[in-house]
Amino acid sequence: MNNRGIVIFGGTGDLAYRKLFPALYNLHCLGSLPDDYKIVGIGRRDYTNEDYINIINEWTKEFSRLQYTEKDFEEFKKRIKYYKMDMTNMQEYNGLVDFIEENNMKDGLIYYYAVSPGLFGPISEGLKSANCLSEKKNSLEDKSCCMGDTKVIIEKPFGNDLESAKEIYRNLKSYFKDDNIYHIDHYLGKEMIINIMTLRFANAIFKGVWNREFIDRVDINVYETVGVDSRGGYYDKSGALADMIQNHLFQIMSIVAMEEPKDSSSKAIKDAQSNVFKSLKEVSPEEIDDVLLMGQYKGYRDEDKVDPNSVTETYVAMKLEIDNERWNGVPFYLRTGKKLHKRESEVVISFKSTSEGVPGNNIIIKIQPDEGVKINFNIKKPGTETKVIEEVGMDFCQSCILENRMNTPEAYERLIKACMDSDKSLFSQWEQIEISWNFINRIIDLYKKNSNKLYFYEAGTKGPKESF
Ligand code: BG6
């Protein structure tokens, strides 16, 4: 089917400016967008098309991965259309649908819901009521612009808890075919996260030792230096558990821990990941303080749109165990936080020591900002006659050899393209979302009933000093 365009609800938001337009610019420069492909940004502001293009121009200059050139932007901008509307006003969707038809974008359209989940329902309903007035157009077989093979991409958080996630999904399914609903988790589009599977399954030196016989522990750290900036309203209702752990860190954990998928299909990979979630060991009330630590940076309560008495966590450390043959007894530590000492995401696989006093080896998978793999191992200290052991490292720096990362597609670029190609392997699957929410909800309940401790930390530090 032809891909004719993408309609971005939330076209004047941070995500659209920082990530989606730069990603679409890259796809344009690579020749990955069909000639007649259009991009409609929807917002409430009173912009002319020209105003909007000027704004996009500035953001694209700053954030596009590929070299920005005026010549390329001149071509790219012909694709961009701004449409002003109030997304909560059902009457205004008739105009939008006419606009889509006038721009000949009906076939293979993608709707990108880059807005808060509360707007998903009204948008779908508005599209349906405007476009599907006749009986025929109401059918899921129809390829009109809000039904049939039209795709929808939704951004995390997929709800605030299991119930709200289910409600969002149920609601979307009443408008779109299940196959056409894309749950985006942009971490799944990151180069080194995709690379974990190759690293594990295409290397005998790793494949054979990736289990509890050799591995002592796994640490997955996603540290951020940014605070909540302008997102206080959203973040204060969400917190680090829902914002980062339930999705990004759980996805990384499942790829690190899964069994080898039986083939390379999206289904086989997703099933292998889901099996990890299903095997997560239950936590008992007595254990809660040993498996979950929540923190908040000092000054968070003064952030814009944050409750001055907020107990929302901006830091989480969590210890998980996976109850299966491969991982029994190996702790997985997940940590993430805002306003920490550095921006760094990595997975550290620590191996058991071979004998007393000998340091265990480790493999560090660097996700960002540097991309690469480091292996630490032991040698005899050069020049010593006795067996004095010295730890050395071998460092493969992927980002160094890729000319300033210009060759690696960025997450959103890769994911928008995957959606255009109907490839769901890099998207979260509903079953995973459901199981992970279930687990997180139970942990939150236990925490509220049996702990409720919140540890404060200074901005720019490693997080609460009590953290494990
Ligand atoms: C988003 C979270 O999903 O990921 C943000 O909502 C977070 O709070 C961001 O800052 C981190 O993404 P990245 O790609 O910068 O690591």
Tab-separated table of C-alpha atoms in Angstrom, residues 223 292-298 313-317 335-341 453-468:
chain	number	residue	atom	x	y	z
A	223	TYR	CA	21.100	7.997	34.228
A	292	LEU	CA	12.688	-1.045	45.580
A	293	LEU	CA	14.155	2.306	46.509
A	294	MET	CA	12.551	5.569	45.490
A	295	GLY	CA	14.164	8.983	45.544
A	296	GLN	CA	13.389	12.582	44.659
A	297	TYR	CA	15.865	15.315	43.768
A	298	LYS	CA	15.914	18.323	46.027
A	313	GLU	CA	9.824	9.602	42.547
A	314	THR	CA	12.468	10.996	40.220
A	315	TYR	CA	14.855	8.141	41.025
A	316	VAL	CA	14.247	4.408	41.239
A	317	ALA	CA	16.492	1.484	42.037
A	335	ARG	CA	18.349	2.132	38.139
A	336	THR	CA	17.206	5.357	36.618
A	337	GLY	CA	16.949	8.947	37.739
A	338	LYS	CA	16.771	12.567	36.744
A	339	LYS	CA	19.252	15.296	37.695
A	340	LEU	CA	22.000	12.796	38.304
A	341	HIS	CA	25.738	13.291	37.980
A	453	LYS	CA	9.957	5.707	52.048
A	454	LEU	CA	11.227	8.465	49.808
A	455	TYR	CA	14.911	9.383	49.848
A	456	PHE	CA	15.950	12.874	48.816
A	457	TYR	CA	19.129	13.555	46.873
A	458	GLU	CA	21.042	16.607	45.759
A	459	ALA	CA	20.789	17.417	42.070
A	460	GLY	CA	23.974	16.519	40.193
A	461	THR	CA	24.823	13.563	42.449
A	462	LYS	CA	24.602	9.800	42.024
A	463	GLY	CA	21.117	9.736	43.549
A	464	PRO	CA	20.137	8.818	47.121
A	465	LYS	CA	23.156	7.596	49.085
A	466	GLU	CA	20.963	4.816	50.472
A	467	SER	CA	20.485	3.395	46.964
A	468	PHE	CA	21.668	-0.089	46.142
